[in-house]
XYZ file of C-alpha atoms in Angstrom:
606
model
C -20.798 -19.749 53.684
C -22.213 -22.035 50.956
C -23.699 -25.356 52.021
C -20.844 -27.428 50.668
C -18.196 -25.134 52.252
C -19.967 -25.345 55.472
C -20.396 -29.110 55.294
C -16.633 -29.559 54.737
C -15.947 -27.062 57.461
C -17.986 -29.190 60.088
C -16.578 -32.452 58.833
C -13.005 -31.077 59.584
C -14.218 -29.911 62.910
C -15.676 -33.368 63.797
C -12.383 -35.133 62.724
C -10.270 -32.574 64.862
C -12.451 -33.154 67.800
C -12.401 -36.940 67.785
C -9.102 -38.158 68.923
C -10.052 -41.831 69.868
C -7.189 -44.263 69.069
C -3.721 -43.367 68.181
C -4.324 -43.265 64.553
C -7.471 -41.166 64.977
C -5.484 -38.860 67.189
C -2.865 -38.437 64.277
C -5.953 -37.828 61.900
C -7.273 -35.170 64.324
C -4.019 -33.337 64.539
C -3.690 -33.412 60.702
C -7.391 -32.210 60.426
C -6.857 -29.502 62.867
C -3.882 -28.143 60.734
C -6.197 -28.421 57.600
C -8.971 -26.589 59.433
C -6.905 -23.618 60.166
C -5.731 -23.754 56.555
C -9.200 -24.182 55.295
C -10.493 -21.138 57.368
C -7.537 -19.081 55.917
C -7.960 -19.035 52.175
C -5.065 -16.555 51.779
C -2.699 -18.686 53.774
C -1.267 -21.034 51.289
C 1.662 -23.552 51.401
C 3.801 -21.718 48.857
C 4.142 -17.848 48.666
C 4.159 -15.791 45.413
C 7.818 -16.927 44.702
C 6.868 -20.554 45.028
C 8.788 -20.927 48.333
C 7.319 -23.173 50.786
C 6.203 -21.150 53.783
C 3.864 -23.556 55.438
C 5.642 -26.896 55.827
C 3.367 -27.852 58.577
C 0.332 -27.817 56.144
C 2.195 -30.133 53.680
C 3.235 -32.374 56.651
C -0.569 -32.538 57.525
C -1.430 -33.700 54.046
C 1.479 -36.262 54.141
C -0.065 -37.585 57.400
C -3.440 -38.057 56.115
C -2.021 -39.726 52.926
C 0.174 -42.113 55.255
C -2.946 -43.006 57.181
C -4.732 -43.773 53.992
C -1.915 -45.926 52.550
C -1.395 -48.003 55.614
C -5.197 -48.687 55.886
C -5.312 -47.127 59.261
C -9.110 -47.325 59.468
C -11.556 -50.178 58.452
C -13.637 -49.703 55.469
C -17.091 -47.980 56.118
C -15.873 -46.957 59.674
C -16.715 -43.570 60.944
C -13.038 -42.883 61.296
C -12.475 -43.947 57.619
C -15.218 -41.316 56.461
C -13.528 -38.738 58.466
C -10.235 -39.470 57.010
C -11.770 -39.538 53.404
C -13.296 -36.173 54.017
C -10.102 -34.672 55.391
C -8.193 -35.928 52.345
C -10.876 -34.553 49.955
C -10.333 -31.060 51.607
C -6.708 -31.347 51.494
C -6.731 -32.254 47.785
C -9.219 -29.446 47.141
C -6.821 -26.971 48.889
C -3.845 -28.440 46.845
C -5.867 -27.804 43.462
C -6.401 -24.312 44.773
C -2.558 -23.907 45.291
C -1.965 -25.207 41.795
C -4.357 -22.549 40.344
C -2.563 -19.682 42.003
C 0.998 -21.098 41.116
C 2.626 -18.940 38.649
C 4.091 -21.412 36.314
C 4.621 -19.159 33.299
C 6.736 -15.916 33.499
C 5.740 -13.002 31.317
C 8.538 -10.814 32.702
C 10.830 -11.200 29.914
C 8.049 -9.989 27.516
C 8.661 -6.567 29.090
C 11.235 -4.003 28.528
C 12.152 -1.807 25.612
C 13.412 -4.835 23.631
C 10.745 -7.177 24.810
C 7.862 -8.775 23.040
C 5.106 -6.779 24.775
C 6.965 -3.473 23.918
C 6.725 -4.391 20.262
C 2.986 -5.457 20.866
C 2.408 -2.157 22.495
C 3.836 -0.168 19.733
C 1.409 -2.154 17.358
C -1.417 -1.583 19.754
C -0.667 2.176 19.845
C -0.535 2.114 16.072
C -3.926 0.237 15.875
C -5.519 2.596 18.347
C -4.491 5.739 16.414
C -5.524 4.215 13.150
C -1.952 3.870 11.940
C -0.874 1.238 9.553
C -2.418 1.070 6.070
C -5.213 -1.607 6.065
C -8.391 0.014 4.603
C -11.654 -1.653 4.186
C -13.354 -1.565 0.819
C -14.049 2.024 -0.289
C -17.277 3.383 1.213
C -20.394 2.844 -1.056
C -23.997 3.379 -0.620
C -26.752 0.959 -0.964
C -27.619 -0.308 -4.515
C -30.426 1.865 -4.710
C -29.414 5.293 -3.306
C -25.977 5.255 -2.070
C -23.054 7.398 -3.549
C -19.664 5.565 -4.213
C -16.711 7.255 -2.771
C -12.958 6.122 -3.088
C -10.339 7.940 -1.110
C -6.889 8.764 -2.493
C -5.397 6.548 0.335
C -7.626 3.512 -0.703
C -6.437 3.825 -4.281
C -2.864 4.304 -3.193
C -2.975 1.225 -0.929
C -4.844 -0.834 -3.501
C -2.388 -0.092 -6.315
C 0.841 -0.009 -4.476
C 2.127 -3.529 -4.172
C 4.980 -2.473 -1.808
C 2.689 -1.753 1.164
C 2.244 -4.480 3.668
C -1.026 -5.686 5.077
C -1.624 -5.543 8.694
C -1.228 -9.334 8.996
C 2.104 -9.207 7.161
C 3.387 -6.524 9.682
C 2.320 -8.494 12.620
C 3.979 -11.524 11.362
C 7.393 -9.665 11.096
C 7.158 -8.410 14.688
C 5.904 -11.659 16.250
C 8.583 -13.721 14.338
C 11.361 -11.257 15.271
C 10.313 -11.055 18.972
C 10.205 -14.536 19.826
C 13.859 -15.302 20.267
C 15.448 -18.566 21.240
C 16.645 -17.067 24.579
C 13.139 -16.192 25.622
C 12.396 -18.269 28.818
C 8.749 -18.394 29.592
C 8.674 -20.822 32.545
C 9.194 -19.907 36.136
C 11.839 -22.341 37.266
C 10.756 -22.054 40.936
C 7.348 -23.506 40.032
C 8.724 -27.016 38.831
C 9.529 -28.419 42.315
C 6.069 -27.175 43.410
C 4.425 -29.002 40.515
C 6.205 -32.100 41.540
C 5.057 -31.783 45.208
C 1.544 -31.268 44.102
C 1.501 -34.157 41.596
C 3.174 -36.519 43.987
C 0.319 -36.135 46.660
C -2.324 -36.161 44.130
C -1.092 -39.322 42.650
C -0.802 -40.793 45.997
C -4.417 -39.766 46.885
C -5.925 -41.152 43.771
C -7.010 -37.667 42.692
C -5.534 -37.414 39.151
C -8.932 -37.286 37.589
C -9.643 -34.083 39.686
C -6.198 -32.519 38.900
C -7.016 -33.004 35.154
C -10.308 -31.239 35.592
C -8.456 -28.329 37.341
C -6.065 -27.778 34.479
C -9.179 -26.457 32.546
C -9.353 -23.539 34.995
C -5.731 -22.903 35.110
C -4.566 -19.426 33.869
C -1.348 -18.687 32.029
C 0.333 -15.367 32.509
C 1.792 -15.400 29.093
C -1.300 -16.239 27.146
C -3.519 -14.048 29.298
C -1.332 -11.140 28.240
C -1.709 -11.784 24.539
C -5.555 -12.455 24.959
C -5.840 -9.208 26.832
C -5.177 -7.510 23.458
C -8.830 -8.457 22.527
C -9.828 -6.210 25.577
C -12.621 -8.785 26.363
C -14.361 -9.113 29.789
C -13.916 -12.167 31.642
C -17.461 -13.551 30.912
C -16.525 -13.682 27.354
C -14.511 -16.593 28.006
C -17.388 -18.610 28.982
C -19.839 -17.291 26.517
C -21.029 -19.448 23.734
C -21.787 -16.597 21.364
C -20.957 -12.889 21.107
C -22.972 -10.571 18.924
C -20.214 -8.112 17.676
C -22.962 -6.193 15.816
C -23.710 -4.541 19.027
C -20.241 -3.571 20.008
C -20.602 -0.047 18.706
C -17.566 1.113 20.766
C -15.173 -0.842 18.455
C -14.934 -0.563 14.632
C -14.791 -3.924 12.806
C -11.247 -2.954 11.507
C -10.200 -2.480 15.183
C -11.699 -5.766 16.340
C -10.263 -7.801 13.523
C -6.677 -6.256 13.909
C -6.722 -7.181 17.592
C -7.759 -10.625 16.833
C -4.974 -11.077 14.111
C -2.452 -9.727 16.477
C -3.580 -12.159 19.374
C -3.969 -14.983 17.107
C -0.467 -14.914 15.803
C 0.988 -14.192 19.268
C -0.702 -16.966 20.949
C 0.048 -19.341 17.901
C 3.786 -18.578 18.179
C 3.722 -18.746 21.940
C 2.034 -22.201 22.257
C 4.918 -23.600 20.105
C 7.602 -22.171 22.192
C 5.731 -22.912 25.479
C 5.221 -26.680 24.644
C 8.904 -26.923 23.560
C 10.204 -25.544 26.769
C 7.735 -27.415 29.037
C 8.722 -30.621 27.695
C 12.349 -29.915 28.090
C 11.723 -29.530 31.920
C 12.087 -32.263 34.542
C 9.118 -31.838 36.857
C 9.339 -35.158 38.777
C 5.847 -36.574 39.360
C 4.218 -33.753 37.224
C 5.895 -35.180 34.099
C 3.010 -37.567 33.526
C 0.649 -34.471 33.322
C 2.659 -32.055 31.315
C 1.055 -32.732 28.013
C -2.480 -32.841 29.597
C -1.528 -29.605 31.412
C -0.380 -27.903 28.464
C -3.194 -28.964 26.074
C -5.762 -27.692 28.728
C -4.334 -24.197 28.637
C -3.698 -24.085 24.967
C -7.260 -25.198 24.344
C -8.632 -22.383 26.503
C -6.753 -19.804 24.432
C -7.755 -21.373 21.048
C -11.276 -21.552 22.139
C -11.493 -17.832 23.071
C -9.833 -16.930 19.588
C -12.400 -19.272 17.882
C -15.538 -17.849 19.614
C -14.147 -14.375 18.846
C -13.918 -15.259 15.089
C -17.185 -17.071 15.110
C -18.767 -13.728 16.169
C -17.953 -12.499 12.528
C -19.462 -15.511 10.699
C -22.832 -13.564 10.483
C -21.070 -10.514 8.712
C -22.119 -10.479 5.373
C -21.512 -6.808 4.351
C -19.391 -6.321 1.254
C -17.754 -3.424 2.961
C -16.487 -5.787 5.665
C -15.396 -8.477 3.048
C -11.835 -7.670 3.406
C -11.786 -7.982 7.334
C -13.463 -11.438 7.281
C -11.013 -12.519 4.462
C -8.145 -11.680 6.611
C -9.481 -13.677 9.403
C -9.974 -16.595 7.314
C -6.543 -16.435 5.925
C -4.872 -16.073 9.430
C -7.011 -18.834 11.009
C -6.439 -21.001 7.796
C -2.666 -20.497 7.971
C -2.512 -21.035 11.797
C -4.181 -24.401 11.615
C -1.302 -26.421 10.552
C 0.782 -25.275 13.318
C -1.953 -25.399 15.997
C -3.408 -28.921 15.399
C -0.273 -30.834 16.037
C 0.025 -29.242 19.570
C -2.948 -31.459 20.610
C -3.471 -35.275 21.025
C -6.255 -37.406 22.024
C -9.594 -35.836 23.256
C -8.021 -32.432 23.117
C -7.080 -32.814 19.575
C -10.559 -34.201 18.503
C -12.214 -31.169 19.952
C -10.016 -28.559 18.446
C -9.744 -30.397 15.084
C -13.650 -30.292 15.171
C -14.030 -26.729 16.200
C -11.443 -25.159 14.001
C -12.884 -26.416 10.563
C -16.535 -25.347 11.699
C -15.420 -21.870 12.234
C -13.419 -21.822 8.941
C -16.405 -23.186 7.077
C -18.794 -20.488 8.629
C -16.252 -17.696 7.761
C -16.165 -19.054 4.152
C -19.897 -19.052 3.847
C -19.937 -15.449 5.133
C -17.306 -14.472 2.561
C -19.179 -16.226 -0.150
C -22.299 -14.065 0.869
C -20.260 -10.928 0.944
C -18.814 -11.613 -2.570
C -22.276 -12.156 -3.941
C -23.365 -8.877 -2.349
C -20.577 -7.126 -3.855
C -21.230 -8.379 -7.359
C -24.976 -7.494 -6.902
C -23.916 -3.942 -5.646
C -21.686 -3.084 -8.505
C -24.061 -4.879 -11.084
C -27.303 -3.186 -9.794
C -26.029 0.160 -8.411
C -28.136 3.036 -9.571
C -26.961 5.759 -7.175
C -26.751 8.098 -10.133
C -30.025 8.403 -12.149
C -30.448 9.574 -15.691
C -28.590 13.012 -16.234
C -26.485 12.730 -13.135
C -23.591 10.883 -14.741
C -23.156 14.040 -17.095
C -22.668 16.183 -13.892
C -19.325 13.984 -13.302
C -18.174 14.979 -16.646
C -16.746 12.465 -19.142
C -14.062 11.236 -16.687
C -13.698 8.092 -14.677
C -16.986 7.233 -12.882
C -16.948 6.640 -8.978
C -18.417 3.110 -9.746
C -15.431 2.203 -11.967
C -12.903 3.518 -9.141
C -14.911 1.448 -6.591
C -14.945 -1.688 -8.714
C -11.197 -1.659 -9.518
C -10.048 -0.637 -6.061
C -12.039 -3.582 -4.569
C -10.465 -5.899 -7.257
C -6.881 -4.648 -6.269
C -7.535 -4.886 -2.690
C -8.678 -8.614 -3.199
C -5.801 -9.501 -5.451
C -3.362 -10.283 -2.569
C -5.908 -12.714 -1.259
C -6.142 -14.756 -4.588
C -5.283 -18.206 -2.988
C -7.730 -18.004 -0.156
C -10.561 -16.702 -2.553
C -9.817 -19.595 -4.876
C -10.428 -22.025 -2.060
C -13.411 -20.311 -0.613
C -15.079 -19.731 -3.964
C -14.403 -23.050 -5.379
C -16.344 -24.787 -2.444
C -19.704 -23.043 -2.847
C -22.103 -25.833 -1.884
C -25.696 -25.260 -0.835
C -25.015 -21.554 -0.017
C -23.864 -20.805 -3.473
C -26.936 -22.551 -5.085
C -29.188 -20.539 -2.936
C -27.306 -17.211 -4.046
C -27.505 -18.244 -7.610
C -31.321 -18.869 -7.047
C -31.567 -15.348 -5.595
C -29.924 -13.637 -8.658
C -26.263 -13.706 -7.876
C -23.938 -15.710 -10.263
C -21.768 -18.426 -8.991
C -18.074 -17.600 -9.296
C -15.827 -20.485 -8.703
C -12.523 -18.634 -8.505
C -10.702 -15.356 -7.906
C -10.458 -14.893 -11.871
C -14.160 -15.506 -12.135
C -15.037 -12.835 -9.517
C -12.629 -10.342 -11.163
C -14.178 -10.969 -14.430
C -17.820 -10.821 -13.150
C -17.146 -7.607 -11.064
C -15.647 -5.827 -14.112
C -18.292 -6.967 -16.392
C -20.947 -5.971 -14.038
C -19.397 -2.565 -13.676
C -19.018 -2.082 -17.373
C -22.752 -3.026 -18.176
C -23.764 -0.736 -15.544
C -21.836 2.267 -16.837
C -23.150 1.576 -20.510
C -26.542 1.869 -19.049
C -25.815 4.904 -17.087
C -24.329 6.674 -20.067
C -27.201 5.860 -22.312
C -29.422 7.465 -19.843
C -27.251 10.491 -19.196
C -26.147 11.364 -22.760
C -28.129 11.921 -25.896
C -28.118 9.171 -28.454
C -24.942 9.495 -30.550
C -23.451 12.005 -28.355
C -19.669 12.153 -28.639
C -19.478 12.545 -24.869
C -20.968 9.276 -24.337
C -18.288 7.549 -26.435
C -15.493 9.662 -24.592
C -17.104 8.670 -21.205
C -16.929 5.056 -22.151
C -13.303 5.417 -23.626
C -12.213 7.097 -20.372
C -13.643 4.282 -18.187
C -12.452 1.421 -20.444
C -8.809 2.750 -20.475
C -8.871 3.178 -16.719
C -10.075 -0.362 -16.223
C -7.326 -1.546 -18.573
C -4.558 0.496 -16.762
C -5.690 -0.722 -13.427
C -5.871 -4.301 -14.403
C -2.264 -4.011 -15.814
C -1.026 -2.398 -12.507
C -2.556 -5.105 -10.365
C -0.871 -7.896 -12.678
C -4.361 -9.234 -13.598
C -3.305 -9.813 -17.253
C -2.482 -13.382 -16.682
C -5.611 -13.968 -14.600
C -7.902 -12.437 -16.970
C -6.259 -13.619 -20.247
C -4.943 -12.071 -23.445
C -8.421 -12.283 -25.094
C -9.996 -10.231 -22.093
C -7.432 -7.288 -22.681
C -7.583 -7.517 -26.464
C -11.480 -7.193 -26.312
C -11.100 -4.014 -24.245
C -8.323 -2.474 -26.345
C -10.643 -3.023 -29.328
C -13.517 -1.327 -27.473
C -11.374 1.490 -26.574
C -10.361 1.995 -30.096
C -13.934 1.773 -31.107
C -15.068 4.424 -28.590
C -12.249 6.741 -29.616
C -13.166 6.403 -33.224
C -16.739 7.093 -32.376
C -16.033 10.034 -30.499
C -13.900 11.625 -33.238
C -16.546 11.020 -35.960
C -19.309 12.352 -33.642
C -17.370 15.324 -32.348
C -14.761 16.592 -34.724
C -15.937 15.082 -37.904
C -18.874 17.770 -38.086
C -16.138 20.592 -37.377
C -13.969 19.432 -40.381
C -17.076 19.022 -42.461
C -17.801 22.635 -42.394
C -14.574 23.241 -44.361
C -14.471 19.964 -46.483
C -18.155 20.796 -47.780
C -16.795 24.110 -49.603
C -13.709 22.587 -50.637
C -15.464 19.345 -52.175
C -18.333 21.020 -53.679
C -16.647 24.103 -54.823
C -19.710 26.115 -53.715
C -20.599 28.438 -50.913
C -18.769 31.412 -49.732
C -15.396 30.461 -48.002
C -15.847 33.383 -45.158
C -19.196 31.664 -44.193
C -17.715 28.273 -44.088
C -14.713 29.534 -42.021
C -17.236 31.232 -39.492
C -19.060 28.002 -39.212
C -15.894 26.311 -38.605
C -14.873 28.669 -35.861
C -18.005 28.378 -34.149
C -17.931 24.631 -34.271
C -14.278 24.566 -33.227
C -14.932 26.647 -30.205
C -18.041 24.739 -29.054
C -15.961 21.553 -29.269
C -12.894 22.882 -27.455
C -14.511 22.684 -23.989
C -12.746 21.719 -20.711
C -13.663 18.088 -20.724
C -10.805 15.944 -19.084
C -9.109 12.807 -20.158
C -7.257 11.553 -17.046
C -5.027 9.005 -18.660
C -1.885 10.438 -20.107
C -1.574 7.995 -22.838
C -5.161 8.095 -23.947
C -5.046 11.892 -23.657
C -2.031 12.096 -26.119
C -3.509 9.765 -28.482
C -6.875 11.645 -28.601
C -4.973 14.849 -29.091
C -2.930 13.457 -31.988
C -6.033 12.149 -33.475
C -7.922 15.374 -33.342
C -4.982 17.358 -34.571
C -4.243 14.833 -37.526
C -8.171 15.284 -38.358
C -8.277 19.048 -38.128
C -5.066 20.856 -38.703
C -4.169 19.438 -42.151
C -7.791 20.250 -43.482
C -7.734 23.642 -41.731
C -4.297 24.487 -43.165
C -5.281 23.492 -46.651
C -8.369 25.567 -46.491
C -6.357 28.542 -45.568
C -3.950 27.979 -48.418
C -6.798 27.588 -50.837
C -8.425 30.808 -49.786
C -5.569 33.353 -49.172
C -7.864 36.188 -49.654
C -9.985 35.776 -46.576
C -8.166 38.526 -44.807
C -9.520 39.553 -41.375
C -12.052 36.592 -41.451
C -9.168 34.396 -40.539
C -9.471 34.259 -36.592
C -6.924 31.528 -36.198
C -3.815 30.551 -37.933
C -2.915 26.819 -38.623
C -0.512 27.028 -35.905
C -3.105 28.601 -33.577
C -5.520 25.742 -34.126
C -2.613 23.148 -33.548
C -1.297 24.969 -30.453
C -4.923 25.034 -28.947
C -5.586 21.507 -29.713
C -2.152 20.517 -27.727
C -3.978 21.578 -24.516
C -7.226 19.500 -25.391
C -8.501 17.304 -22.490
C -6.117 18.834 -19.831
C -7.388 19.693 -16.359
C -8.011 18.383 -13.132
C -9.447 14.917 -12.776
């Protein structure tokens, strides 16, 4: 037994054993009842259903209050001190009764059509990895990693019909909180009146307000349990999520988003329902009580979010961005719930966490820009092993852009307010991007410069494959930008420059690849010298060498290139055969054969 408990116990015994005057005898009887109550912590005045089962205990409290109100004992007298001690013990036990009282009822959240059932389905989906909400595609370090973009990542990034996890949660939460959802236990209301009435008579209102900060709420606790946190977390000042290896970042953020939306919606409903109730003497405490339990849940959510404010990895950018958006969008609905000191505290803490998340986002954005701009995961010669198709870095950059596109509004706010951290980043080599449009332009420009450098290292100077490689990747960027509705963001000039660049790469490829093939025939025709059979043999060899299995993944570009090659080769070859009808068996291909062969050019698996 602790010292304070032992002292209170002894004071009750002393009071119960000191009958004295009639007033002291009445105090002794009441103190004796309190002593039995004090020694039996599990024996309360009200049971689990809020029914009064120990009316004698309540009468004992009333007796002590009556003695206080009629000034039964002189000030500073031993009897007065004993009465004050007994009153303090009585109020302490009433506070305990309040803490175990079930004011809020979560039973209506159960059942196959209840909110918790819908939440459970979401949680099962979350635990099984269901729902589409990928992080940025995986990518190695700027010095050694290998970029990898899965089909599902690209599908999600390019398909505007797929909803984000917060969107799915919003639909479920809004649909589950119906107007007929009663969250208050009606039986608790008379008990709240009984407790508040005696607290007011005793002058212990300050203590009751302090007790509110320790009150639990079955409804909010159910929602916060989605976070799967141990109770010590609620009292922690800081949590290091980097050490939480048993959870993935995606899992943690999904849980937080679900809990935040549920708590935000529940608080609005709860406040409205509590204000509609007639709680007698407790009416004067309703707002303070509600704000106390609301603040507890908000603080838990803010501390959880604060644990991600040191996350600056580009791969986790989308997660932190979702947290920022949800918290920012929730703020207008949460802040009006509070007044006075509670409002001051929440309105001070919430912007701080938002600002820290914004700083983390800007750092992650700078990291992403640097990663794409400086990636050297494929050294000289390795690009050629990927063929002349779309490079993984291009897929990575455009998938990142498309994943960020739905969050344009939030990114505009975050990136516009750079401050000191942006100036520090710029000093470290990262460019300051003041908007989502600036970010997209910088990511694409950095990727394009990187690919140009890679192609220069991987292919011989003037190689046709370098031009085809750059044409493939330029066309890919144009198509993905159009699919993501980025044209208005980047501007007509941006698209026009890349179309012009695509045309230049295409023309350079044709000159460097098929130009020499046609020249084998044109030289004989123009100069009128040389043996036609020898020229034909050179053409055949050059034609077969160029007719390799390089792939152009974009159907439109593939068709345009085929037509351009065919227009360049077939007429010249047909004219050559018409001019030299006596070549006989030297003719390996007819003009139709060449045309048919070119019709399958650039085909194959991407």
